[in-house]
């Protein structure tokens, strides 16, 4: 599986992000109490949206080449998960030793005693398999006096990141593949083009 670079930031509008996390719920018919069992790391991001209309064949050529190069579901690409690049000087945040595969991650390389990210913000964690896991912080990321912090987020990583791996904060992304079938494009009067757009995390 190759990672295909996009010609530019994808011209999308109305993008819908989802990340269902499978779980089994067992409820007692006698007491009404329930037990929920989940599978850490099994959540899969998906996104769907409307590709903006492109006018003129000359303007659509790079996108036609890109979607063709994806070879349907065989190749993947990086889908930026925020509307604009985050303005930050914090660019060398790395994984500390002792990382696990769940929903917390020890980090280092941040300015001392500052809030680096707020709860609800996103970051991308590279994993040993070559996958990149998009996660959403559930608590503020606040560095201590040594520039270290524990990030708490969802969904779970599913793999143990390598110590020293650089975490993406400026433009977090999900590594995705197409799910729209069959892949292709639509042409309307006046050389106006658009593409179906539905993707899921390429795990």
PDB file of C-alpha atoms in Angstrom:
ATOM      1  CA  UNK A   1       0.000   0.000   0.000  1.00  0.00           C
ATOM      2  CA  UNK A   2       1.448   3.360  -1.056  1.00  0.00           C
ATOM      3  CA  UNK A   3       0.612   6.763   0.424  1.00  0.00           C
ATOM      4  CA  UNK A   4      -0.385   9.072  -2.460  1.00  0.00           C
ATOM      5  CA  UNK A   5       0.238  12.818  -1.929  1.00  0.00           C
ATOM      6  CA  UNK A   6      -2.715  15.125  -2.576  1.00  0.00           C
ATOM      7  CA  UNK A   7      -2.225  17.929  -5.156  1.00  0.00           C
ATOM      8  CA  UNK A   8      -3.375  20.445  -2.501  1.00  0.00           C
ATOM      9  CA  UNK A   9      -5.638  20.511   0.542  1.00  0.00           C
ATOM     10  CA  UNK A  10      -8.803  18.700  -0.550  1.00  0.00           C
ATOM     11  CA  UNK A  11     -11.525  21.201  -1.570  1.00  0.00           C
ATOM     12  CA  UNK A  12     -14.257  19.737   0.626  1.00  0.00           C
ATOM     13  CA  UNK A  13     -17.297  21.172   2.361  1.00  0.00           C
ATOM     14  CA  UNK A  14     -19.710  19.636   4.816  1.00  0.00           C
ATOM     15  CA  UNK A  15     -17.200  16.985   5.895  1.00  0.00           C
ATOM     16  CA  UNK A  16     -18.596  14.449   8.389  1.00  0.00           C
ATOM     17  CA  UNK A  17     -16.158  12.680  10.734  1.00  0.00           C
ATOM     18  CA  UNK A  18     -17.219   9.506  12.556  1.00  0.00           C
ATOM     19  CA  UNK A  19     -15.366   6.985  14.741  1.00  0.00           C
ATOM     20  CA  UNK A  20     -17.611   4.152  15.917  1.00  0.00           C
ATOM     21  CA  UNK A  21     -16.038   2.049  18.666  1.00  0.00           C
ATOM     22  CA  UNK A  22     -17.486  -1.491  18.723  1.00  0.00           C
ATOM     23  CA  UNK A  23     -18.712  -2.884  22.029  1.00  0.00           C
ATOM     24  CA  UNK A  24     -20.850  -5.757  23.256  1.00  0.00           C
ATOM     25  CA  UNK A  25     -23.569  -4.893  25.770  1.00  0.00           C
ATOM     26  CA  UNK A  26     -24.895  -7.722  27.946  1.00  0.00           C
ATOM     27  CA  UNK A  27     -27.970  -6.779  30.015  1.00  0.00           C
ATOM     28  CA  UNK A  28     -29.426  -8.984  32.686  1.00  0.00           C
ATOM     29  CA  UNK A  29     -33.094  -9.770  32.126  1.00  0.00           C
ATOM     30  CA  UNK A  30     -33.411 -10.333  35.852  1.00  0.00           C
ATOM     31  CA  UNK A  31     -31.748  -7.247  37.392  1.00  0.00           C
ATOM     32  CA  UNK A  32     -31.641  -4.904  34.379  1.00  0.00           C
ATOM     33  CA  UNK A  33     -27.969  -4.191  34.985  1.00  0.00           C
ATOM     34  CA  UNK A  34     -25.579  -4.266  32.058  1.00  0.00           C
ATOM     35  CA  UNK A  35     -21.954  -5.073  31.339  1.00  0.00           C
ATOM     36  CA  UNK A  36     -20.170  -3.443  28.397  1.00  0.00           C
ATOM     37  CA  UNK A  37     -17.080  -4.988  26.835  1.00  0.00           C
ATOM     38  CA  UNK A  38     -15.092  -3.010  24.276  1.00  0.00           C
ATOM     39  CA  UNK A  39     -12.066  -3.840  22.142  1.00  0.00           C
ATOM     40  CA  UNK A  40      -9.316  -1.225  22.593  1.00  0.00           C
ATOM     41  CA  UNK A  41      -7.947   0.040  19.301  1.00  0.00           C
ATOM     42  CA  UNK A  42     -10.847  -1.288  17.229  1.00  0.00           C
ATOM     43  CA  UNK A  43     -12.396   2.114  16.508  1.00  0.00           C
ATOM     44  CA  UNK A  44     -12.068   3.148  12.864  1.00  0.00           C
ATOM     45  CA  UNK A  45     -12.345   6.750  11.628  1.00  0.00           C
ATOM     46  CA  UNK A  46     -14.490   7.470   8.590  1.00  0.00           C
ATOM     47  CA  UNK A  47     -15.210  10.694   6.741  1.00  0.00           C
ATOM     48  CA  UNK A  48     -17.610  11.687   3.996  1.00  0.00           C
ATOM     49  CA  UNK A  49     -18.383  14.989   2.388  1.00  0.00           C
ATOM     50  CA  UNK A  50     -19.009  17.014  -0.695  1.00  0.00           C
ATOM     51  CA  UNK A  51     -16.160  17.710  -3.091  1.00  0.00           C
ATOM     52  CA  UNK A  52     -16.435  21.288  -4.325  1.00  0.00           C
ATOM     53  CA  UNK A  53     -17.221  21.790  -8.008  1.00  0.00           C
ATOM     54  CA  UNK A  54     -14.144  22.364 -10.182  1.00  0.00           C
ATOM     55  CA  UNK A  55     -14.636  24.374 -13.368  1.00  0.00           C
ATOM     56  CA  UNK A  56     -12.502  23.643 -16.438  1.00  0.00           C
ATOM     57  CA  UNK A  57     -10.678  20.504 -17.501  1.00  0.00           C
ATOM     58  CA  UNK A  58      -7.285  22.130 -16.943  1.00  0.00           C
ATOM     59  CA  UNK A  59      -8.114  22.618 -13.241  1.00  0.00           C
ATOM     60  CA  UNK A  60      -9.428  19.099 -12.723  1.00  0.00           C
ATOM     61  CA  UNK A  61      -6.449  17.235 -14.197  1.00  0.00           C
ATOM     62  CA  UNK A  62      -4.371  17.049 -10.955  1.00  0.00           C
ATOM     63  CA  UNK A  63      -7.360  15.718  -9.016  1.00  0.00           C
ATOM     64  CA  UNK A  64      -8.279  13.213 -11.704  1.00  0.00           C
ATOM     65  CA  UNK A  65      -4.706  11.924 -11.621  1.00  0.00           C
ATOM     66  CA  UNK A  66      -4.763  11.764  -7.807  1.00  0.00           C
ATOM     67  CA  UNK A  67      -7.985   9.774  -7.528  1.00  0.00           C
ATOM     68  CA  UNK A  68      -6.857   7.419 -10.278  1.00  0.00           C
ATOM     69  CA  UNK A  69      -3.506   6.873  -8.515  1.00  0.00           C
ATOM     70  CA  UNK A  70      -5.368   5.726  -5.390  1.00  0.00           C
ATOM     71  CA  UNK A  71      -6.324   2.573  -7.318  1.00  0.00           C
ATOM     72  CA  UNK A  72      -9.649   2.329  -5.541  1.00  0.00           C
ATOM     73  CA  UNK A  73      -8.967   1.040  -2.029  1.00  0.00           C
ATOM     74  CA  UNK A  74      -5.435  -0.198  -2.665  1.00  0.00           C
ATOM     75  CA  UNK A  75      -3.575   3.009  -1.785  1.00  0.00           C
ATOM     76  CA  UNK A  76      -4.110   5.622   0.936  1.00  0.00           C
ATOM     77  CA  UNK A  77      -3.629   9.349   1.527  1.00  0.00           C
ATOM     78  CA  UNK A  78      -3.430  11.836   4.386  1.00  0.00           C
ATOM     79  CA  UNK A  79      -6.691  13.639   5.084  1.00  0.00           C
ATOM     80  CA  UNK A  80      -6.026  16.801   7.108  1.00  0.00           C
ATOM     81  CA  UNK A  81      -8.419  16.790  10.073  1.00  0.00           C
ATOM     82  CA  UNK A  82      -8.531  20.510  10.936  1.00  0.00           C
ATOM     83  CA  UNK A  83      -9.771  23.464   8.900  1.00  0.00           C
ATOM     84  CA  UNK A  84      -6.446  25.354   8.918  1.00  0.00           C
ATOM     85  CA  UNK A  85      -2.909  24.670  10.082  1.00  0.00           C
ATOM     86  CA  UNK A  86      -2.457  25.246  13.811  1.00  0.00           C
ATOM     87  CA  UNK A  87      -0.237  28.257  14.526  1.00  0.00           C
ATOM     88  CA  UNK A  88       2.253  26.909  17.037  1.00  0.00           C
ATOM     89  CA  UNK A  89       5.969  26.950  17.727  1.00  0.00           C
ATOM     90  CA  UNK A  90       5.698  23.574  19.441  1.00  0.00           C
ATOM     91  CA  UNK A  91       6.931  21.299  16.662  1.00  0.00           C
ATOM     92  CA  UNK A  92       9.251  18.780  18.326  1.00  0.00           C
ATOM     93  CA  UNK A  93       6.901  16.866  20.614  1.00  0.00           C
ATOM     94  CA  UNK A  94       7.928  13.219  20.833  1.00  0.00           C
ATOM     95  CA  UNK A  95       6.800  10.028  22.550  1.00  0.00           C
ATOM     96  CA  UNK A  96       8.497   9.301  25.881  1.00  0.00           C
ATOM     97  CA  UNK A  97       9.513   5.846  27.048  1.00  0.00           C
ATOM     98  CA  UNK A  98       6.785   3.861  28.752  1.00  0.00           C
ATOM     99  CA  UNK A  99       4.070   4.353  26.128  1.00  0.00           C
ATOM    100  CA  UNK A 100       1.186   1.888  25.943  1.00  0.00           C
ATOM    101  CA  UNK A 101      -1.395   0.988  23.309  1.00  0.00           C
ATOM    102  CA  UNK A 102      -4.464   2.514  24.956  1.00  0.00           C
ATOM    103  CA  UNK A 103      -5.783   6.044  25.481  1.00  0.00           C
ATOM    104  CA  UNK A 104      -2.870   7.744  27.251  1.00  0.00           C
ATOM    105  CA  UNK A 105       0.549   8.675  25.902  1.00  0.00           C
ATOM    106  CA  UNK A 106       3.621  10.132  27.677  1.00  0.00           C
ATOM    107  CA  UNK A 107       5.074  13.047  25.677  1.00  0.00           C
ATOM    108  CA  UNK A 108       8.148  15.272  25.890  1.00  0.00           C
ATOM    109  CA  UNK A 109       9.726  18.224  24.090  1.00  0.00           C
ATOM    110  CA  UNK A 110       7.183  20.896  25.061  1.00  0.00           C
ATOM    111  CA  UNK A 111       7.781  24.315  26.626  1.00  0.00           C
ATOM    112  CA  UNK A 112       7.805  24.174  30.414  1.00  0.00           C
ATOM    113  CA  UNK A 113       4.591  24.711  32.368  1.00  0.00           C
ATOM    114  CA  UNK A 114       2.252  25.672  29.508  1.00  0.00           C
ATOM    115  CA  UNK A 115      -1.015  24.377  28.084  1.00  0.00           C
ATOM    116  CA  UNK A 116      -0.015  23.024  24.675  1.00  0.00           C
ATOM    117  CA  UNK A 117      -3.422  21.813  23.426  1.00  0.00           C
ATOM    118  CA  UNK A 118      -6.974  22.057  24.694  1.00  0.00           C
ATOM    119  CA  UNK A 119      -9.398  19.209  25.274  1.00  0.00           C
ATOM    120  CA  UNK A 120     -11.156  18.499  21.976  1.00  0.00           C
ATOM    121  CA  UNK A 121      -8.116  19.281  19.817  1.00  0.00           C
ATOM    122  CA  UNK A 122      -6.555  16.646  17.577  1.00  0.00           C
ATOM    123  CA  UNK A 123      -3.117  15.159  17.063  1.00  0.00           C
ATOM    124  CA  UNK A 124      -1.650  12.318  15.004  1.00  0.00           C
ATOM    125  CA  UNK A 125       0.547   9.589  16.474  1.00  0.00           C
ATOM    126  CA  UNK A 126       2.781   7.524  14.118  1.00  0.00           C
ATOM    127  CA  UNK A 127       2.774   3.807  14.943  1.00  0.00           C
ATOM    128  CA  UNK A 128       5.392   1.079  14.315  1.00  0.00           C
ATOM    129  CA  UNK A 129       3.253  -0.630  11.643  1.00  0.00           C
ATOM    130  CA  UNK A 130       3.469   2.510   9.485  1.00  0.00           C
ATOM    131  CA  UNK A 131      -0.066   3.570  10.372  1.00  0.00           C
ATOM    132  CA  UNK A 132      -0.786   7.067  11.726  1.00  0.00           C
ATOM    133  CA  UNK A 133      -3.490   7.249  14.391  1.00  0.00           C
ATOM    134  CA  UNK A 134      -5.646  10.372  14.620  1.00  0.00           C
ATOM    135  CA  UNK A 135      -6.777  11.004  18.216  1.00  0.00           C
ATOM    136  CA  UNK A 136      -8.917  13.608  19.983  1.00  0.00           C
ATOM    137  CA  UNK A 137      -7.784  14.914  23.367  1.00  0.00           C
ATOM    138  CA  UNK A 138     -10.242  14.372  26.217  1.00  0.00           C
ATOM    139  CA  UNK A 139      -8.278  16.597  28.637  1.00  0.00           C
ATOM    140  CA  UNK A 140      -6.057  19.658  28.216  1.00  0.00           C
ATOM    141  CA  UNK A 141      -2.449  18.789  27.368  1.00  0.00           C
ATOM    142  CA  UNK A 142      -0.445  20.701  29.977  1.00  0.00           C
ATOM    143  CA  UNK A 143       3.333  20.379  30.171  1.00  0.00           C
ATOM    144  CA  UNK A 144       5.098  20.229  33.522  1.00  0.00           C
ATOM    145  CA  UNK A 145       8.287  22.064  34.503  1.00  0.00           C
ATOM    146  CA  UNK A 146      10.316  19.558  32.450  1.00  0.00           C
ATOM    147  CA  UNK A 147       8.253  19.997  29.275  1.00  0.00           C
ATOM    148  CA  UNK A 148       6.596  16.614  29.743  1.00  0.00           C
ATOM    149  CA  UNK A 149       2.936  15.599  29.896  1.00  0.00           C
ATOM    150  CA  UNK A 150       0.534  12.692  29.652  1.00  0.00           C
ATOM    151  CA  UNK A 151      -1.895  13.044  26.730  1.00  0.00           C
ATOM    152  CA  UNK A 152      -5.359  11.551  27.307  1.00  0.00           C
ATOM    153  CA  UNK A 153      -7.487  10.924  24.231  1.00  0.00           C
ATOM    154  CA  UNK A 154      -9.726   8.666  22.189  1.00  0.00           C
ATOM    155  CA  UNK A 155      -9.890   6.401  20.337  1.00  0.00           C
ATOM    156  CA  UNK A 156      -7.230   4.029  21.674  1.00  0.00           C
ATOM    157  CA  UNK A 157      -3.998   3.628  19.732  1.00  0.00           C
ATOM    158  CA  UNK A 158      -4.079  -0.157  19.324  1.00  0.00           C
ATOM    159  CA  UNK A 159      -0.271  -0.253  19.000  1.00  0.00           C
ATOM    160  CA  UNK A 160       2.595   0.853  21.229  1.00  0.00           C
ATOM    161  CA  UNK A 161       4.369   3.883  19.686  1.00  0.00           C
ATOM    162  CA  UNK A 162       8.168   3.886  19.564  1.00  0.00           C
ATOM    163  CA  UNK A 163       9.903   6.191  22.039  1.00  0.00           C
ATOM    164  CA  UNK A 164      11.283   9.266  20.287  1.00  0.00           C
ATOM    165  CA  UNK A 165       8.624   9.242  17.539  1.00  0.00           C
ATOM    166  CA  UNK A 166       7.541  12.732  16.472  1.00  0.00           C
ATOM    167  CA  UNK A 167       3.843  13.506  17.094  1.00  0.00           C
ATOM    168  CA  UNK A 168       2.016  15.722  14.557  1.00  0.00           C
ATOM    169  CA  UNK A 169       0.393  18.760  16.180  1.00  0.00           C
ATOM    170  CA  UNK A 170       0.427  21.443  13.481  1.00  0.00           C
ATOM    171  CA  UNK A 171      -1.666  19.631  10.853  1.00  0.00           C
ATOM    172  CA  UNK A 172      -3.089  16.441  12.378  1.00  0.00           C
ATOM    173  CA  UNK A 173      -4.409  13.997   9.808  1.00  0.00           C
ATOM    174  CA  UNK A 174      -5.967  10.586   9.358  1.00  0.00           C
ATOM    175  CA  UNK A 175      -4.409   8.079   6.996  1.00  0.00           C
ATOM    176  CA  UNK A 176      -7.398   6.975   4.903  1.00  0.00           C
ATOM    177  CA  UNK A 177      -8.499   5.014   1.850  1.00  0.00           C
ATOM    178  CA  UNK A 178     -11.509   5.447  -0.429  1.00  0.00           C
ATOM    179  CA  UNK A 179     -14.740   3.618   0.282  1.00  0.00           C
ATOM    180  CA  UNK A 180     -16.897   5.311  -2.361  1.00  0.00           C
ATOM    181  CA  UNK A 181     -17.672   2.700  -4.985  1.00  0.00           C
ATOM    182  CA  UNK A 182     -17.004   2.745  -7.814  1.00  0.00           C
ATOM    183  CA  UNK A 183     -14.339   5.491  -7.687  1.00  0.00           C
ATOM    184  CA  UNK A 184     -14.500   8.060 -10.469  1.00  0.00           C
ATOM    185  CA  UNK A 185     -15.796  11.558 -11.201  1.00  0.00           C
ATOM    186  CA  UNK A 186     -18.874  13.376 -12.445  1.00  0.00           C
ATOM    187  CA  UNK A 187     -18.927  15.844 -15.354  1.00  0.00           C
ATOM    188  CA  UNK A 188     -21.715  18.360 -15.931  1.00  0.00           C
ATOM    189  CA  UNK A 189     -22.465  21.097 -18.463  1.00  0.00           C
ATOM    190  CA  UNK A 190     -19.790  23.776 -18.812  1.00  0.00           C
ATOM    191  CA  UNK A 191     -16.876  21.505 -17.933  1.00  0.00           C
ATOM    192  CA  UNK A 192     -17.819  21.335 -14.260  1.00  0.00           C
ATOM    193  CA  UNK A 193     -16.423  18.390 -12.337  1.00  0.00           C
ATOM    194  CA  UNK A 194     -16.831  16.806  -8.938  1.00  0.00           C
ATOM    195  CA  UNK A 195     -15.758  13.582  -7.216  1.00  0.00           C
ATOM    196  CA  UNK A 196     -17.599  11.240  -4.830  1.00  0.00           C
ATOM    197  CA  UNK A 197     -15.899  11.381  -1.449  1.00  0.00           C
ATOM    198  CA  UNK A 198     -16.139   8.746   1.280  1.00  0.00           C
ATOM    199  CA  UNK A 199     -13.113   7.350   3.105  1.00  0.00           C
ATOM    200  CA  UNK A 200     -12.179   5.244   6.112  1.00  0.00           C
ATOM    201  CA  UNK A 201      -9.065   4.866   8.210  1.00  0.00           C
ATOM    202  CA  UNK A 202      -6.452   2.699   6.497  1.00  0.00           C
ATOM    203  CA  UNK A 203      -5.418   0.451   9.375  1.00  0.00           C
TER     204      UNK A 203
END
